[in-house]
Amino acid sequence: MPGGKTHLRIELGLLGLMSAGGAVLWWQGTIGEKELGAFLGAYLFSSLFLSPDLDLWESQATRRWWIGRILWYPYSKVFRHRRASHHLILGPLTRIVYLGGLVLLGAWGWSRITHQRLLLPSLRTEILLPIIIGLYIPNQVHIMTDRIWSKFRVLRHRH
C-alpha cells in the first residue's frame, strides 16, 4: 500500500485542482464563496486529520494529531485496519461520528463545569452539503488509491 505521505500528496494535489476548478465556478457565479470555502476547508481538514489510517496507532495520520492522538487510541482498537475504516461510505462516517461524539462530550463536560447551557451551532443546509462532500472525498481518494495500488501489485507479480 502507498504510505501516508503518498496518500497526502495525492489528496493535496487533487485539492489544488479542485481549488482551481472551484475558483472558476465561483467566478462564473455557479457557487458561492461560503460554499466553496466550506468544501475546501472540510477537504483539507479531512486530508490532514480524518484519514482512514487513524485505525493504525503508529501512522502518519495519528502523528498529525500530536498530543491529541490519544483520542484516536480507542478508535484504533475498535476498528481494525482496512476493515470498516476503509469502507467507502461507513469509514468516513465512523470517524465523523466518533470525532463529533468526542466534541459533544467535551462541550457537555465544559458546560457542567462552567454551569453554562450547551448551545449547538446551527448550520445552513447549503453549507452542510459542501462540508460533508469535503469530508468524504479525501477518504474516497485514499481508499481508491489503496485498491488501485493493490491491483497493480497483483498484476505486476503475475508477470
Coordinates of N, CA and C in Angstrom, one line a residue:
M1 N 0.8 -1.2 0.0 CA 0.0 0.0 0.0 C 0.9 1.2 0.0
P2 N 0.4 2.3 -0.6 CA 1.1 3.6 -0.5 C 1.2 4.0 0.9
G3 N 2.3 4.8 1.2 CA 2.5 5.3 2.6 C 1.6 6.5 2.8
G4 N 1.6 6.9 4.1 CA 0.7 8.1 4.4 C 1.1 9.4 3.7
K5 N 2.4 9.6 3.5 CA 2.9 10.8 2.7 C 2.4 10.7 1.3
T6 N 2.4 9.5 0.7 CA 1.9 9.4 -0.7 C 0.4 9.7 -0.8
H7 N -0.3 9.2 0.1 CA -1.8 9.5 0.2 C -2.0 11.0 0.3
L8 N -1.3 11.6 1.2 CA -1.4 13.0 1.4 C -1.1 13.9 0.2
R9 N 0.0 13.5 -0.5 CA 0.4 14.2 -1.7 C -0.7 14.1 -2.7
I10 N -1.2 12.9 -2.9 CA -2.3 12.8 -3.9 C -3.5 13.6 -3.5
E11 N -3.9 13.5 -2.3 CA -5.1 14.3 -1.8 C -4.9 15.8 -1.9
L12 N -3.7 16.3 -1.6 CA -3.5 17.7 -1.6 C -3.3 18.2 -3.1
G13 N -2.7 17.3 -3.9 CA -2.7 17.6 -5.4 C -4.1 17.8 -6.0
L14 N -4.9 16.9 -5.6 CA -6.3 17.0 -6.1 C -7.0 18.2 -5.5
L15 N -6.7 18.6 -4.2 CA -7.2 19.8 -3.6 C -6.8 21.0 -4.4
G16 N -5.6 21.0 -4.9 CA -5.2 22.1 -5.7 C -6.0 22.2 -7.0
L17 N -6.2 21.1 -7.6 CA -7.0 21.1 -8.9 C -8.5 21.5 -8.5
M18 N -9.0 21.0 -7.4 CA -10.4 21.4 -7.1 C -10.5 22.8 -6.7
S19 N -9.4 23.4 -6.1 CA -9.4 24.8 -5.7 C -9.5 25.6 -7.0
A20 N -8.7 25.3 -8.0 CA -8.7 26.0 -9.3 C -10.1 25.9 -9.9
G21 N -10.6 24.7 -10.0 CA -12.0 24.5 -10.5 C -13.0 25.2 -9.8
G22 N -12.9 25.2 -8.4 CA -13.9 25.9 -7.6 C -13.8 27.4 -7.8
A23 N -12.6 27.9 -8.0 CA -12.4 29.4 -8.3 C -13.1 29.8 -9.6
V24 N -13.0 28.9 -10.6 CA -13.7 29.1 -11.9 C -15.2 29.1 -11.7
L25 N -15.7 28.2 -11.0 CA -17.1 28.1 -10.7 C -17.6 29.3 -9.9
W26 N -16.8 29.7 -8.9 CA -17.2 30.9 -8.2 C -17.2 32.2 -9.1
W27 N -16.1 32.3 -9.9 CA -16.1 33.4 -10.8 C -17.2 33.5 -11.7
Q28 N -17.7 32.3 -12.2 CA -18.9 32.2 -13.1 C -20.2 32.4 -12.3
G29 N -20.1 32.4 -11.0 CA -21.3 32.6 -10.2 C -22.1 31.3 -10.0
T30 N -21.5 30.2 -10.3 CA -22.2 28.9 -10.1 C -22.3 28.5 -8.6
I31 N -21.2 28.8 -7.9 CA -21.2 28.5 -6.4 C -20.8 29.8 -5.7
G32 N -21.2 29.8 -4.4 CA -20.9 30.9 -3.5 C -19.6 30.7 -2.8
E33 N -19.0 31.8 -2.4 CA -17.7 31.8 -1.7 C -17.8 31.0 -0.4
K34 N -19.0 31.1 0.3 CA -19.1 30.3 1.6 C -19.1 28.8 1.3
E35 N -19.8 28.4 0.3 CA -19.9 27.0 0.0 C -18.6 26.5 -0.5
L36 N -17.9 27.3 -1.3 CA -16.5 26.9 -1.7 C -15.6 26.8 -0.6
G37 N -15.6 27.8 0.3 CA -14.7 27.8 1.5 C -15.0 26.6 2.4
A38 N -16.3 26.3 2.6 CA -16.7 25.2 3.4 C -16.2 23.9 2.9
F39 N -16.3 23.7 1.6 CA -15.9 22.5 0.9 C -14.3 22.4 1.0
L40 N -13.6 23.4 0.7 CA -12.2 23.4 0.7 C -11.6 23.2 2.1
G41 N -12.2 23.9 3.1 CA -11.8 23.7 4.5 C -12.0 22.3 5.0
A42 N -13.2 21.7 4.7 CA -13.5 20.4 5.1 C -12.6 19.4 4.4
Y43 N -12.3 19.6 3.1 CA -11.5 18.7 2.4 C -10.1 18.7 3.0
L44 N -9.5 19.9 3.3 CA -8.2 20.0 3.9 C -8.2 19.3 5.3
F45 N -9.2 19.6 6.1 CA -9.2 19.0 7.4 C -9.3 17.5 7.4
S46 N -10.1 17.0 6.5 CA -10.2 15.6 6.3 C -8.9 14.9 5.8
S47 N -8.3 15.6 4.9 CA -7.0 15.1 4.4 C -6.0 15.0 5.5
L48 N -5.9 16.0 6.3 CA -4.9 16.0 7.3 C -5.3 15.3 8.6
F49 N -6.5 15.3 9.0 CA -6.9 14.8 10.3 C -8.0 13.7 10.3
L50 N -8.5 13.3 9.2 CA -9.6 12.2 9.2 C -9.2 11.1 8.3
S51 N -8.0 10.7 8.2 CA -7.5 9.7 7.3 C -8.1 8.3 7.7
P52 N -8.3 7.4 6.7 CA -8.7 6.1 7.1 C -7.6 5.4 7.9
D53 N -6.4 5.8 7.9 CA -5.3 5.2 8.6 C -5.3 5.6 10.1
L54 N -6.3 6.3 10.6 CA -6.4 6.5 12.0 C -6.7 5.3 12.8
D55 N -7.0 4.2 12.0 CA -7.2 2.9 12.7 C -5.8 2.2 13.0
L56 N -4.8 2.9 12.6 CA -3.4 2.4 12.9 C -2.8 3.3 14.0
W57 N -2.5 2.8 15.1 CA -1.9 3.7 16.2 C -0.6 4.3 15.8
E58 N 0.2 3.6 15.0 CA 1.5 4.1 14.6 C 1.4 4.5 13.1
S59 N 0.8 5.6 12.8 CA 0.7 6.1 11.4 C 0.9 7.6 11.3
Q60 N 1.2 8.0 10.1 CA 1.3 9.5 9.9 C 0.0 10.2 10.3
A61 N -1.1 9.6 10.0 CA -2.4 10.2 10.4 C -2.6 10.4 11.9
T62 N -2.2 9.5 12.7 CA -2.3 9.7 14.1 C -1.2 10.7 14.6
R63 N -0.1 10.6 14.1 CA 1.0 11.5 14.5 C 0.6 13.0 14.2
R64 N -0.1 13.3 13.2 CA -0.6 14.6 12.9 C -1.4 15.2 14.0
W65 N -2.0 14.4 14.8 CA -2.8 14.9 15.9 C -2.0 15.3 17.1
W66 N -0.7 15.0 17.1 CA 0.3 15.3 18.1 C -0.2 14.7 19.4
I67 N -0.3 15.5 20.5 CA -0.7 15.0 21.8 C -2.2 14.5 21.7
G68 N -3.0 15.1 20.8 CA -4.4 14.7 20.7 C -4.6 13.3 20.1
R69 N -3.5 12.7 19.7 CA -3.6 11.3 19.1 C -4.1 10.3 20.1
I70 N -4.0 10.6 21.4 CA -4.5 9.7 22.4 C -6.1 9.5 22.2
L71 N -6.7 10.6 21.6 CA -8.2 10.5 21.4 C -8.5 9.4 20.4
W72 N -7.6 9.0 19.5 CA -7.8 8.0 18.5 C -7.4 6.6 18.9
Y73 N -6.8 6.5 20.1 CA -6.5 5.1 20.6 C -7.7 4.2 20.6
P74 N -8.8 4.6 21.3 CA -9.9 3.7 21.3 C -10.4 3.3 19.9
Y75 N -10.4 4.3 19.0 CA -10.9 4.1 17.6 C -10.0 3.0 17.0
S76 N -8.7 3.1 17.2 CA -7.7 2.1 16.6 C -7.9 0.7 17.1
K77 N -8.5 0.6 18.3 CA -8.7 -0.7 18.9 C -10.0 -1.3 18.5
V78 N -11.0 -0.4 18.2 CA -12.3 -0.9 17.8 C -12.3 -1.2 16.3
F79 N -11.7 -0.4 15.5 CA -11.7 -0.6 14.1 C -10.4 -1.1 13.6
R80 N -10.4 -2.4 13.1 CA -9.2 -3.0 12.6 C -8.8 -2.4 11.3
H81 N -7.5 -2.4 11.0 CA -7.0 -1.7 9.7 C -7.6 -2.4 8.5
R82 N -8.1 -1.5 7.6 CA -8.6 -1.9 6.3 C -9.9 -2.7 6.4
R83 N -10.6 -2.6 7.5 CA -11.9 -3.2 7.6 C -13.0 -2.1 7.4
A84 N -13.8 -1.9 8.4 CA -14.9 -0.9 8.3 C -14.3 0.5 8.1
S85 N -13.1 0.8 8.6 CA -12.5 2.1 8.5 C -12.1 2.4 7.0
H86 N -12.0 1.4 6.2 CA -11.7 1.6 4.8 C -12.9 1.3 3.9
H87 N -14.1 1.4 4.5 CA -15.3 1.2 3.7 C -15.6 2.6 3.1
L88 N -16.0 2.6 1.8 CA -16.2 3.9 1.1 C -17.2 4.8 1.8
I89 N -18.3 4.3 2.4 CA -19.3 5.1 3.0 C -19.2 5.1 4.5
L90 N -19.1 3.9 5.1 CA -19.1 3.7 6.6 C -17.8 4.2 7.2
G91 N -16.6 4.1 6.5 CA -15.4 4.5 7.0 C -15.3 6.0 7.5
P92 N -15.6 6.9 6.5 CA -15.6 8.3 6.9 C -16.7 8.6 8.0
L93 N -17.8 7.9 7.8 CA -18.9 8.2 8.8 C -18.5 7.8 10.2
T94 N -17.8 6.7 10.4 CA -17.3 6.3 11.7 C -16.4 7.3 12.3
R95 N -15.5 7.9 11.5 CA -14.6 8.9 12.0 C -15.3 10.3 12.3
I96 N -16.3 10.6 11.5 CA -17.0 11.9 11.7 C -17.9 11.7 13.0
V97 N -18.6 10.6 13.1 CA -19.4 10.4 14.3 C -18.5 10.3 15.6
Y98 N -17.4 9.6 15.5 CA -16.5 9.4 16.6 C -16.0 10.8 17.1
L99 N -15.5 11.6 16.1 CA -14.9 12.9 16.5 C -16.0 13.8 17.0
G100 N -17.2 13.8 16.3 CA -18.3 14.6 16.8 C -18.8 14.2 18.2
G101 N -18.8 12.9 18.5 CA -19.1 12.5 19.8 C -18.1 13.0 20.9
L102 N -16.8 13.0 20.5 CA -15.8 13.5 21.4 C -16.0 15.0 21.7
V103 N -16.3 15.7 20.6 CA -16.5 17.2 20.7 C -17.7 17.4 21.6
L104 N -18.8 16.7 21.3 CA -20.0 16.9 22.2 C -19.8 16.5 23.6
L105 N -19.1 15.4 23.9 CA -18.8 15.0 25.2 C -17.9 16.1 25.9
G106 N -16.9 16.6 25.2 CA -16.1 17.7 25.8 C -16.9 19.0 26.1
A107 N -17.8 19.3 25.1 CA -18.7 20.5 25.3 C -19.6 20.3 26.5
W108 N -20.2 19.1 26.6 CA -21.1 18.8 27.7 C -20.3 18.9 29.0
G109 N -19.1 18.3 29.1 CA -18.3 18.4 30.3 C -18.0 19.9 30.7
W110 N -17.7 20.7 29.7 CA -17.3 22.1 29.9 C -18.6 22.8 30.4
S111 N -19.7 22.5 29.8 CA -21.0 23.2 30.3 C -21.3 22.8 31.7
R112 N -21.0 21.6 32.1 CA -21.2 21.1 33.5 C -20.3 21.9 34.5
I113 N -19.0 22.0 34.1 CA -18.0 22.7 34.9 C -18.4 24.2 35.1
T114 N -18.7 24.8 34.0 CA -18.9 26.3 34.0 C -20.4 26.6 34.3
H115 N -21.3 25.7 34.3 CA -22.7 25.9 34.6 C -23.3 26.7 33.5
Q116 N -22.9 26.6 32.3 CA -23.5 27.3 31.2 C -24.3 26.3 30.3
R117 N -25.3 26.8 29.7 CA -26.1 26.0 28.8 C -25.3 25.6 27.6
L118 N -25.4 24.4 27.1 CA -24.7 23.9 25.9 C -25.5 24.3 24.7
L119 N -25.0 25.2 23.9 CA -25.6 25.7 22.7 C -24.9 25.1 21.5
L120 N -25.7 24.3 20.7 CA -25.1 23.7 19.5 C -25.3 24.7 18.3
P121 N -24.2 24.9 17.5 CA -24.3 25.8 16.4 C -25.3 25.2 15.3
S122 N -25.9 26.1 14.6 CA -26.8 25.7 13.5 C -26.0 25.9 12.2
L123 N -26.1 24.9 11.3 CA -25.5 25.0 10.0 C -26.6 25.1 9.0
R124 N -26.4 26.1 8.1 CA -27.3 26.2 7.0 C -27.1 25.0 6.0
T125 N -28.2 24.5 5.5 CA -28.1 23.3 4.6 C -27.2 23.5 3.4
E126 N -27.2 24.7 2.9 CA -26.3 25.0 1.7 C -24.9 24.9 2.1
I127 N -24.5 25.0 3.4 CA -23.1 24.9 3.8 C -22.9 23.4 4.2
L128 N -23.9 22.7 4.7 CA -23.7 21.4 5.3 C -23.3 20.4 4.2
L129 N -23.9 20.5 3.0 CA -23.6 19.5 1.9 C -22.1 19.7 1.4
P130 N -21.7 20.9 1.2 CA -20.2 21.0 0.8 C -19.3 20.5 1.9
I131 N -19.7 20.7 3.2 CA -18.8 20.2 4.3 C -18.8 18.7 4.2
I132 N -19.9 18.0 4.1 CA -20.0 16.6 4.0 C -19.2 16.0 2.8
I133 N -19.4 16.6 1.7 CA -18.7 16.2 0.5 C -17.1 16.4 0.7
G134 N -16.8 17.6 1.3 CA -15.4 17.8 1.5 C -14.7 16.9 2.5
L135 N -15.5 16.4 3.5 CA -15.0 15.4 4.4 C -14.9 14.0 3.8
Y136 N -15.8 13.7 2.9 CA -15.8 12.4 2.3 C -14.8 12.2 1.1
I137 N -14.6 13.1 0.3 CA -13.8 12.9 -0.9 C -12.3 12.5 -0.6
P138 N -11.6 13.1 0.3 CA -10.2 12.6 0.6 C -10.2 11.2 1.0
N139 N -11.2 10.8 1.8 CA -11.3 9.4 2.2 C -11.5 8.5 1.0
Q140 N -12.4 8.9 0.1 CA -12.6 8.1 -1.1 C -11.3 8.0 -1.9
V141 N -10.6 9.1 -2.1 CA -9.3 9.1 -2.8 C -8.3 8.1 -2.1
H142 N -8.2 8.2 -0.8 CA -7.3 7.3 0.0 C -7.6 5.8 -0.3
I143 N -8.9 5.5 -0.1 CA -9.3 4.1 -0.3 C -9.2 3.6 -1.7
M144 N -9.5 4.4 -2.7 CA -9.4 4.0 -4.1 C -7.9 3.9 -4.4
T145 N -7.0 4.8 -3.9 CA -5.6 4.6 -4.1 C -5.1 3.3 -3.6
D146 N -5.5 2.9 -2.4 CA -5.2 1.6 -1.8 C -5.6 0.5 -2.7
R147 N -6.8 0.6 -3.2 CA -7.4 -0.5 -4.0 C -6.6 -0.6 -5.4
I148 N -6.4 0.5 -6.0 CA -5.7 0.5 -7.3 C -4.2 0.1 -7.1
W149 N -3.6 0.5 -6.0 CA -2.2 0.1 -5.7 C -2.2 -1.4 -5.5
S150 N -3.1 -2.0 -4.8 CA -3.2 -3.4 -4.6 C -3.3 -4.2 -5.9
K151 N -4.3 -3.7 -6.7 CA -4.5 -4.4 -8.0 C -3.3 -4.3 -8.9
F152 N -2.6 -3.2 -8.9 CA -1.4 -3.0 -9.7 C -0.3 -4.0 -9.2
R153 N -0.1 -4.1 -7.9 CA 0.9 -5.0 -7.4 C 0.6 -6.5 -7.7
V154 N -0.7 -6.9 -7.7 CA -1.1 -8.2 -8.1 C -0.8 -8.5 -9.5
L155 N -1.1 -7.5 -10.4 CA -0.9 -7.7 -11.8 C 0.6 -7.7 -12.1
R156 N 1.4 -6.9 -11.4 CA 2.8 -6.9 -11.6 C 3.5 -8.2 -11.2
H157 N 3.0 -8.8 -10.1 CA 3.6 -10.0 -9.7 C 3.2 -11.2 -10.5
R158 N 2.2 -11.1 -11.3 CA 1.8 -12.2 -12.2 C 2.7 -12.3 -13.4
H159 N 3.3 -11.3 -13.8 CA 4.1 -11.3 -15.0 C 5.6 -11.4 -14.7

